[in-house]
Amino acid sequence: MTIIVTGGAGFIGSNFVYYMLEKYSNYRIVCIDCLTYAGNLSTLEKAFLNPNFKFYKTDICDREAIYKIFEAEKPNIVVNLAAESHVDRSIDNPEVFLKTNILGTQVLMDACLKYGIERYHQVSTDEVYGDLPLDKKDLLFTEKTSLKPSSPYSASKASADLLVLAYNRTYGLPVTISRCSNNYGPYQFPEKLIPLMILNALNEKALPVYGKGENIRDWLYVEDHCKAIDLIIHKGTAGEIYNVGGHNEIANIDIVKLICKRLEKSEKLITYVADRKGHDLRYAIDPTKIHKELGWLPQTKFADGIEKTITWYLENRKWWEAIISGEYQNHYEKIYENR
Ligand code: NAD
Ligand code: DAU
């Protein structure tokens, strides 16, 4: 079995690479990643020690190069995690989001059609559904909820989802889609809420909370997401969408306060800054389908997952210190200055 994992040098992709190498000693894992600011080879250091792992530094939009890789590697399954993934960057500069997230998806699916494939899996997001009100706790996203994306990022992901379903209907490509809620865990790039707050707190820097910090996200430990993808590619039904989330809704401000407490830092570091444009209020996933059909349930409780995550950042300074120099600083100044 050969599985192509795109975006494997990023946060979820790298966790998925490690999960699969560990679980299936007879699988070949071929990673394709063009190493944008969010992809780091140091993240895959341990994977390179495994003879079942192979890496191509390639852009998923590069049709010729992608076809060559498919011809050489003859993958059985493709899991597409390569994407521009940060909402704030998409508000600042949408174009690359449309290229990678939509056109890159098309190139990968064309390669699957040309060379044959057992399964193409698209890793999507709960953000394609837009948001839910803060005061109606009984409302959850199901797979039947209509698509109503708010940001250029989520619109690009929703567009890709539609294209994936169209390739299934028109060309019979055996596809599946997973729409997961917010992930947290090791190797997350420190532009996202949890690692950003951990690193800023450690460095005694201001903790920039957008708006009033009341927005709610449904947090899932990254390994539980990897387990869901593993189940879907092996047991899921082609043509189907699976929502993935663990009924773990938390307001942003509560996460930030929890991080302050754990790191013994003053809450005085919390700084309320201008809100994100079009900021989604609340996400909440109904995971009934994946639970009933595939037996998936999240296994890591938030208290344990956040402890493991904070400990990981404390123990892996070298990894993130290299990352928060250079391009990261430019991004930081652009997003947070005058806010
Ligand atoms: P990430 O930004 O950490 O990693 C993305 C990876 O894709 C990077 O390694 C980057 O170098 C690579 N990449 C970007 N453009 C590429 C291109 N054109 N060609 C090849 N490689 C390219 O993202 P993540 O948080 O790991 O998210 C992975 C996927 O999961 C995305 O599709 C995202 O939409 C989805 N998702 C993320 C979350 C979350 O909470 N992080 C939740 C649900 C779904
Ligand atoms: O729901 C799944 C999505 O989760 C994924 O599809 C995206 O790829 C992923 O980035 C994430 O999107 P969010 O926008 O929810 O994540 P982010 O970490 O950027 O922000 C989480 C919340 O925290 C959001 O309400 C905005 C807020 N926030 C974020 C940052 C970076 C702050 O208040 N301050 C910050 O500095």
PDB file of N, CA, C and O and ligand atoms in Angstrom, residues 6-13 32-40 58-61 80-86 100 123-126 153 157 180-184 187-189 191-192 225, ligand 1:
ATOM      1  N   THR A   6      -0.233  14.820   0.924  1.00  0.00           N
ATOM      2  CA  THR A   6       0.225  16.170   0.565  1.00  0.00           C
ATOM      3  C   THR A   6       0.132  17.062   1.800  1.00  0.00           C
ATOM      4  O   THR A   6      -0.710  16.846   2.676  1.00  0.00           O
ATOM      5  N   GLY A   7       1.020  18.050   1.878  1.00  0.00           N
ATOM      6  CA  GLY A   7       1.015  18.944   3.052  1.00  0.00           C
ATOM      7  C   GLY A   7       1.579  18.273   4.290  1.00  0.00           C
ATOM      8  O   GLY A   7       1.316  18.701   5.417  1.00  0.00           O
ATOM      9  N   GLY A   8       2.396  17.234   4.079  1.00  0.00           N
ATOM     10  CA  GLY A   8       2.908  16.448   5.204  1.00  0.00           C
ATOM     11  C   GLY A   8       3.962  17.155   6.048  1.00  0.00           C
ATOM     12  O   GLY A   8       4.335  16.655   7.104  1.00  0.00           O
ATOM     13  N   ALA A   9       4.436  18.325   5.588  1.00  0.00           N
ATOM     14  CA  ALA A   9       5.392  19.073   6.414  1.00  0.00           C
ATOM     15  C   ALA A   9       4.683  20.128   7.263  1.00  0.00           C
ATOM     16  O   ALA A   9       5.324  20.903   7.970  1.00  0.00           O
ATOM     17  N   GLY A  10       3.360  20.146   7.182  1.00  0.00           N
ATOM     18  CA  GLY A  10       2.580  21.091   7.995  1.00  0.00           C
ATOM     19  C   GLY A  10       2.110  20.432   9.284  1.00  0.00           C
ATOM     20  O   GLY A  10       2.557  19.341   9.648  1.00  0.00           O
ATOM     21  N   PHE A  11       1.197  21.085   9.954  1.00  0.00           N
ATOM     22  CA  PHE A  11       0.758  20.647  11.285  1.00  0.00           C
ATOM     23  C   PHE A  11       0.031  19.287  11.244  1.00  0.00           C
ATOM     24  O   PHE A  11       0.544  18.274  11.739  1.00  0.00           O
ATOM     25  N   ILE A  12      -1.119  19.233  10.628  1.00  0.00           N
ATOM     26  CA  ILE A  12      -1.894  17.987  10.669  1.00  0.00           C
ATOM     27  C   ILE A  12      -1.227  16.930   9.790  1.00  0.00           C
ATOM     28  O   ILE A  12      -1.154  15.751  10.145  1.00  0.00           O
ATOM     29  N   GLY A  13      -0.692  17.386   8.637  1.00  0.00           N
ATOM     30  CA  GLY A  13      -0.040  16.456   7.721  1.00  0.00           C
ATOM     31  C   GLY A  13       1.098  15.697   8.390  1.00  0.00           C
ATOM     32  O   GLY A  13       1.222  14.474   8.240  1.00  0.00           O
ATOM     33  N   ILE A  32       4.202  14.865  -0.296  1.00  0.00           N
ATOM     34  CA  ILE A  32       4.440  15.948  -1.261  1.00  0.00           C
ATOM     35  C   ILE A  32       4.161  17.262  -0.543  1.00  0.00           C
ATOM     36  O   ILE A  32       3.059  17.465  -0.018  1.00  0.00           O
ATOM     37  N   ASP A  33       5.148  18.150  -0.524  1.00  0.00           N
ATOM     38  CA  ASP A  33       4.952  19.442   0.148  1.00  0.00           C
ATOM     39  C   ASP A  33       5.914  20.438  -0.498  1.00  0.00           C
ATOM     40  O   ASP A  33       7.073  20.104  -0.739  1.00  0.00           O
ATOM     41  N   CYS A  34       5.429  21.638  -0.783  1.00  0.00           N
ATOM     42  CA  CYS A  34       6.334  22.614  -1.419  1.00  0.00           C
ATOM     43  C   CYS A  34       7.030  23.479  -0.381  1.00  0.00           C
ATOM     44  O   CYS A  34       7.786  24.378  -0.749  1.00  0.00           O
ATOM     45  N   LEU A  35       6.767  23.218   0.903  1.00  0.00           N
ATOM     46  CA  LEU A  35       7.436  23.941   1.997  1.00  0.00           C
ATOM     47  C   LEU A  35       7.191  25.445   1.919  1.00  0.00           C
ATOM     48  O   LEU A  35       8.115  26.227   1.703  1.00  0.00           O
ATOM     49  N   THR A  36       5.954  25.840   2.074  1.00  0.00           N
ATOM     50  CA  THR A  36       5.654  27.270   2.237  1.00  0.00           C
ATOM     51  C   THR A  36       6.150  27.664   3.623  1.00  0.00           C
ATOM     52  O   THR A  36       6.728  26.843   4.348  1.00  0.00           O
ATOM     53  N   TYR A  37       5.846  28.885   4.038  1.00  0.00           N
ATOM     54  CA  TYR A  37       6.236  29.337   5.384  1.00  0.00           C
ATOM     55  C   TYR A  37       5.716  28.359   6.448  1.00  0.00           C
ATOM     56  O   TYR A  37       6.288  28.227   7.526  1.00  0.00           O
ATOM     57  N   ALA A  38       4.605  27.653   6.147  1.00  0.00           N
ATOM     58  CA  ALA A  38       3.965  26.794   7.157  1.00  0.00           C
ATOM     59  C   ALA A  38       4.516  25.372   7.164  1.00  0.00           C
ATOM     60  O   ALA A  38       4.187  24.584   8.043  1.00  0.00           O
ATOM     61  N   GLY A  39       5.347  25.054   6.176  1.00  0.00           N
ATOM     62  CA  GLY A  39       5.882  23.697   6.097  1.00  0.00           C
ATOM     63  C   GLY A  39       7.360  23.694   6.477  1.00  0.00           C
ATOM     64  O   GLY A  39       8.121  24.538   6.008  1.00  0.00           O
ATOM     65  N   ASN A  40       7.724  22.773   7.326  1.00  0.00           N
ATOM     66  CA  ASN A  40       9.112  22.752   7.811  1.00  0.00           C
ATOM     67  C   ASN A  40       9.683  21.348   7.771  1.00  0.00           C
ATOM     68  O   ASN A  40       9.105  20.430   8.349  1.00  0.00           O
ATOM     69  N   THR A  58       7.493  19.576  -3.783  1.00  0.00           N
ATOM     70  CA  THR A  58       6.768  19.877  -5.025  1.00  0.00           C
ATOM     71  C   THR A  58       5.473  20.619  -4.705  1.00  0.00           C
ATOM     72  O   THR A  58       4.795  20.328  -3.719  1.00  0.00           O
ATOM     73  N   ASP A  59       5.117  21.536  -5.584  1.00  0.00           N
ATOM     74  CA  ASP A  59       3.869  22.295  -5.456  1.00  0.00           C
ATOM     75  C   ASP A  59       2.734  21.454  -6.051  1.00  0.00           C
ATOM     76  O   ASP A  59       2.873  20.947  -7.171  1.00  0.00           O
ATOM     77  N   ILE A  60       1.631  21.328  -5.344  1.00  0.00           N
ATOM     78  CA  ILE A  60       0.531  20.500  -5.875  1.00  0.00           C
ATOM     79  C   ILE A  60      -0.106  21.138  -7.117  1.00  0.00           C
ATOM     80  O   ILE A  60      -0.858  20.489  -7.834  1.00  0.00           O
ATOM     81  N   CYS A  61       0.194  22.412  -7.379  1.00  0.00           N
ATOM     82  CA  CYS A  61      -0.353  23.055  -8.586  1.00  0.00           C
ATOM     83  C   CYS A  61       0.498  22.744  -9.824  1.00  0.00           C
ATOM     84  O   CYS A  61       0.095  23.046 -10.946  1.00  0.00           O
ATOM     85  N   ASN A  80      -5.196  14.547   0.748  1.00  0.00           N
ATOM     86  CA  ASN A  80      -4.777  15.921   0.450  1.00  0.00           C
ATOM     87  C   ASN A  80      -4.924  16.840   1.658  1.00  0.00           C
ATOM     88  O   ASN A  80      -6.024  17.247   2.016  1.00  0.00           O
ATOM     89  N   LEU A  81      -3.762  17.150   2.260  1.00  0.00           N
ATOM     90  CA  LEU A  81      -3.734  18.113   3.368  1.00  0.00           C
ATOM     91  C   LEU A  81      -2.988  19.382   2.985  1.00  0.00           C
ATOM     92  O   LEU A  81      -2.821  20.276   3.816  1.00  0.00           O
ATOM     93  N   ALA A  82      -2.489  19.444   1.753  1.00  0.00           N
ATOM     94  CA  ALA A  82      -1.749  20.647   1.346  1.00  0.00           C
ATOM     95  C   ALA A  82      -2.739  21.777   1.162  1.00  0.00           C
ATOM     96  O   ALA A  82      -3.710  21.647   0.418  1.00  0.00           O
ATOM     97  N   ALA A  83      -2.494  22.869   1.841  1.00  0.00           N
ATOM     98  CA  ALA A  83      -3.410  24.007   1.719  1.00  0.00           C
ATOM     99  C   ALA A  83      -2.784  25.237   2.331  1.00  0.00           C
ATOM    100  O   ALA A  83      -1.878  25.150   3.155  1.00  0.00           O
ATOM    101  N   GLU A  84      -3.285  26.377   1.914  1.00  0.00           N
ATOM    102  CA  GLU A  84      -3.100  27.597   2.695  1.00  0.00           C
ATOM    103  C   GLU A  84      -4.208  27.517   3.739  1.00  0.00           C
ATOM    104  O   GLU A  84      -5.380  27.321   3.397  1.00  0.00           O
ATOM    105  N   SER A  85      -3.832  27.658   5.023  1.00  0.00           N
ATOM    106  CA  SER A  85      -4.806  27.284   6.061  1.00  0.00           C
ATOM    107  C   SER A  85      -5.136  28.395   7.059  1.00  0.00           C
ATOM    108  O   SER A  85      -5.950  28.189   7.947  1.00  0.00           O
ATOM    109  N   HIS A  86      -4.523  29.577   6.909  1.00  0.00           N
ATOM    110  CA  HIS A  86      -4.730  30.582   7.960  1.00  0.00           C
ATOM    111  C   HIS A  86      -5.696  31.688   7.523  1.00  0.00           C
ATOM    112  O   HIS A  86      -5.434  32.419   6.569  1.00  0.00           O
ATOM    113  N   THR A 100      -3.852  27.327  -4.499  1.00  0.00           N
ATOM    114  CA  THR A 100      -3.485  26.054  -3.863  1.00  0.00           C
ATOM    115  C   THR A 100      -4.726  25.243  -3.498  1.00  0.00           C
ATOM    116  O   THR A 100      -4.813  24.050  -3.806  1.00  0.00           O
ATOM    117  N   VAL A 123      -9.090  16.605   2.815  1.00  0.00           N
ATOM    118  CA  VAL A 123      -9.208  17.066   4.206  1.00  0.00           C
ATOM    119  C   VAL A 123      -9.764  18.483   4.168  1.00  0.00           C
ATOM    120  O   VAL A 123      -9.097  19.431   3.773  1.00  0.00           O
ATOM    121  N   SER A 124     -11.020  18.598   4.553  1.00  0.00           N
ATOM    122  CA  SER A 124     -11.679  19.898   4.529  1.00  0.00           C
ATOM    123  C   SER A 124     -11.899  20.381   5.960  1.00  0.00           C
ATOM    124  O   SER A 124     -11.266  19.880   6.902  1.00  0.00           O
ATOM    125  N   THR A 125     -12.800  21.333   6.128  1.00  0.00           N
ATOM    126  CA  THR A 125     -12.918  22.008   7.420  1.00  0.00           C
ATOM    127  C   THR A 125     -14.379  22.317   7.748  1.00  0.00           C
ATOM    128  O   THR A 125     -15.196  22.488   6.837  1.00  0.00           O
ATOM    129  N   ASP A 126     -14.664  22.441   9.042  1.00  0.00           N
ATOM    130  CA  ASP A 126     -16.024  22.831   9.445  1.00  0.00           C
ATOM    131  C   ASP A 126     -16.333  24.275   9.028  1.00  0.00           C
ATOM    132  O   ASP A 126     -17.494  24.693   9.009  1.00  0.00           O
ATOM    133  N   TYR A 153     -10.466  32.075   2.873  1.00  0.00           N
ATOM    134  CA  TYR A 153      -9.966  30.715   3.161  1.00  0.00           C
ATOM    135  C   TYR A 153     -11.100  29.701   3.095  1.00  0.00           C
ATOM    136  O   TYR A 153     -11.027  28.706   2.365  1.00  0.00           O
ATOM    137  N   LYS A 157     -11.963  26.524   0.500  1.00  0.00           N
ATOM    138  CA  LYS A 157     -12.128  25.123   0.929  1.00  0.00           C
ATOM    139  C   LYS A 157     -13.496  24.598   0.475  1.00  0.00           C
ATOM    140  O   LYS A 157     -13.623  23.453   0.040  1.00  0.00           O
ATOM    141  N   CYS A 180     -13.383  18.760   9.541  1.00  0.00           N
ATOM    142  CA  CYS A 180     -13.022  18.691  10.955  1.00  0.00           C
ATOM    143  C   CYS A 180     -13.062  20.078  11.602  1.00  0.00           C
ATOM    144  O   CYS A 180     -12.925  21.101  10.945  1.00  0.00           O
ATOM    145  N   SER A 181     -13.236  20.064  12.909  1.00  0.00           N
ATOM    146  CA  SER A 181     -13.197  21.302  13.694  1.00  0.00           C
ATOM    147  C   SER A 181     -11.745  21.674  14.007  1.00  0.00           C
ATOM    148  O   SER A 181     -10.814  21.027  13.536  1.00  0.00           O
ATOM    149  N   ASN A 182     -11.553  22.701  14.833  1.00  0.00           N
ATOM    150  CA  ASN A 182     -10.198  23.190  15.151  1.00  0.00           C
ATOM    151  C   ASN A 182      -9.327  22.129  15.806  1.00  0.00           C
ATOM    152  O   ASN A 182      -9.701  21.563  16.822  1.00  0.00           O
ATOM    153  N   ASN A 183      -8.144  21.932  15.239  1.00  0.00           N
ATOM    154  CA  ASN A 183      -7.175  20.984  15.812  1.00  0.00           C
ATOM    155  C   ASN A 183      -6.170  21.725  16.676  1.00  0.00           C
ATOM    156  O   ASN A 183      -5.871  22.899  16.450  1.00  0.00           O
ATOM    157  N   TYR A 184      -5.606  21.004  17.647  1.00  0.00           N
ATOM    158  CA  TYR A 184      -4.472  21.529  18.402  1.00  0.00           C
ATOM    159  C   TYR A 184      -3.562  20.353  18.719  1.00  0.00           C
ATOM    160  O   TYR A 184      -3.985  19.196  18.680  1.00  0.00           O
ATOM    161  N   TYR A 187       3.555  20.532  16.745  1.00  0.00           N
ATOM    162  CA  TYR A 187       3.929  20.975  15.402  1.00  0.00           C
ATOM    163  C   TYR A 187       2.949  21.964  14.769  1.00  0.00           C
ATOM    164  O   TYR A 187       2.956  22.145  13.557  1.00  0.00           O
ATOM    165  N   GLN A 188       2.073  22.588  15.563  1.00  0.00           N
ATOM    166  CA  GLN A 188       1.177  23.584  14.937  1.00  0.00           C
ATOM    167  C   GLN A 188       1.928  24.901  14.788  1.00  0.00           C
ATOM    168  O   GLN A 188       2.578  25.378  15.722  1.00  0.00           O
ATOM    169  N   PHE A 189       1.816  25.491  13.619  1.00  0.00           N
ATOM    170  CA  PHE A 189       2.543  26.728  13.335  1.00  0.00           C
ATOM    171  C   PHE A 189       2.041  27.839  14.260  1.00  0.00           C
ATOM    172  O   PHE A 189       0.833  28.026  14.405  1.00  0.00           O
ATOM    173  N   GLU A 191       1.141  30.738  14.310  1.00  0.00           N
ATOM    174  CA  GLU A 191       0.264  31.853  13.944  1.00  0.00           C
ATOM    175  C   GLU A 191      -1.166  31.529  14.392  1.00  0.00           C
ATOM    176  O   GLU A 191      -2.037  32.390  14.367  1.00  0.00           O
ATOM    177  N   LYS A 192      -1.404  30.275  14.798  1.00  0.00           N
ATOM    178  CA  LYS A 192      -2.748  29.854  15.200  1.00  0.00           C
ATOM    179  C   LYS A 192      -2.916  30.063  16.708  1.00  0.00           C
ATOM    180  O   LYS A 192      -1.933  30.065  17.462  1.00  0.00           O
ATOM    181  N   HIS A 225      -8.005  13.502  15.004  1.00  0.00           N
ATOM    182  CA  HIS A 225      -8.308  13.800  13.597  1.00  0.00           C
ATOM    183  C   HIS A 225      -7.606  12.777  12.690  1.00  0.00           C
ATOM    184  O   HIS A 225      -8.200  12.246  11.752  1.00  0.00           O
TER     185      HIS A 225
HETATM  186  P1  NAD B   1      -0.622  24.001   7.755  1.00  0.00           P
HETATM  187  O1  NAD B   1      -0.723  25.400   7.235  1.00  0.00           O
HETATM  188  O2  NAD B   1       0.034  23.762   9.069  1.00  0.00           O
HETATM  189  O3  NAD B   1       0.135  23.092   6.684  1.00  0.00           O
HETATM  190  C1  NAD B   1      -0.121  23.153   5.322  1.00  0.00           C
HETATM  191  C2  NAD B   1       1.005  22.425   4.590  1.00  0.00           C
HETATM  192  O4  NAD B   1       0.704  22.472   3.180  1.00  0.00           O
HETATM  193  C3  NAD B   1       2.383  23.086   4.751  1.00  0.00           C
HETATM  194  O5  NAD B   1       3.356  22.103   5.012  1.00  0.00           O
HETATM  195  C4  NAD B   1       2.639  23.751   3.417  1.00  0.00           C
HETATM  196  O6  NAD B   1       4.014  23.833   3.073  1.00  0.00           O
HETATM  197  C5  NAD B   1       1.876  22.827   2.476  1.00  0.00           C
HETATM  198  N1  NAD B   1       1.467  23.511   1.223  1.00  0.00           N
HETATM  199  C6  NAD B   1       0.833  24.699   1.124  1.00  0.00           C
HETATM  200  N2  NAD B   1       0.645  25.002  -0.171  1.00  0.00           N
HETATM  201  C7  NAD B   1       1.150  23.964  -0.888  1.00  0.00           C
HETATM  202  C8  NAD B   1       1.241  23.689  -2.274  1.00  0.00           C
HETATM  203  N3  NAD B   1       0.783  24.541  -3.185  1.00  0.00           N
HETATM  204  N4  NAD B   1       1.824  22.537  -2.658  1.00  0.00           N
HETATM  205  C9  NAD B   1       2.329  21.671  -1.748  1.00  0.00           C
HETATM  206  N5  NAD B   1       2.271  21.883  -0.429  1.00  0.00           N
HETATM  207  C10 NAD B   1       1.680  23.016   0.004  1.00  0.00           C
HETATM  208  O7  NAD B   1      -2.104  23.466   7.735  1.00  0.00           O
HETATM  209  P2  NAD B   1      -2.854  22.446   8.727  1.00  0.00           P
HETATM  210  O8  NAD B   1      -3.404  23.196   9.860  1.00  0.00           O
HETATM  211  O9  NAD B   1      -1.998  21.276   8.958  1.00  0.00           O
HETATM  212  O10 NAD B   1      -4.087  22.027   7.791  1.00  0.00           O
HETATM  213  C11 NAD B   1      -3.987  20.945   6.890  1.00  0.00           C
HETATM  214  C12 NAD B   1      -5.335  20.763   6.206  1.00  0.00           C
HETATM  215  O11 NAD B   1      -6.339  20.512   7.189  1.00  0.00           O
HETATM  216  C13 NAD B   1      -5.800  21.988   5.439  1.00  0.00           C
HETATM  217  O12 NAD B   1      -6.445  21.551   4.275  1.00  0.00           O
HETATM  218  C14 NAD B   1      -6.810  22.656   6.357  1.00  0.00           C
HETATM  219  O13 NAD B   1      -7.778  23.329   5.609  1.00  0.00           O
HETATM  220  C15 NAD B   1      -7.400  21.436   7.062  1.00  0.00           C
HETATM  221  N6  NAD B   1      -7.933  21.671   8.410  1.00  0.00           N
HETATM  222  C16 NAD B   1      -7.165  22.266   9.368  1.00  0.00           C
HETATM  223  C17 NAD B   1      -7.680  22.410  10.653  1.00  0.00           C
HETATM  224  C18 NAD B   1      -6.869  23.054  11.759  1.00  0.00           C
HETATM  225  O14 NAD B   1      -7.403  23.288  12.835  1.00  0.00           O
HETATM  226  N7  NAD B   1      -5.595  23.320  11.575  1.00  0.00           N
HETATM  227  C19 NAD B   1      -8.971  21.945  10.965  1.00  0.00           C
HETATM  228  C20 NAD B   1      -9.727  21.349   9.942  1.00  0.00           C
HETATM  229  C21 NAD B   1      -9.193  21.204   8.681  1.00  0.00           C
END
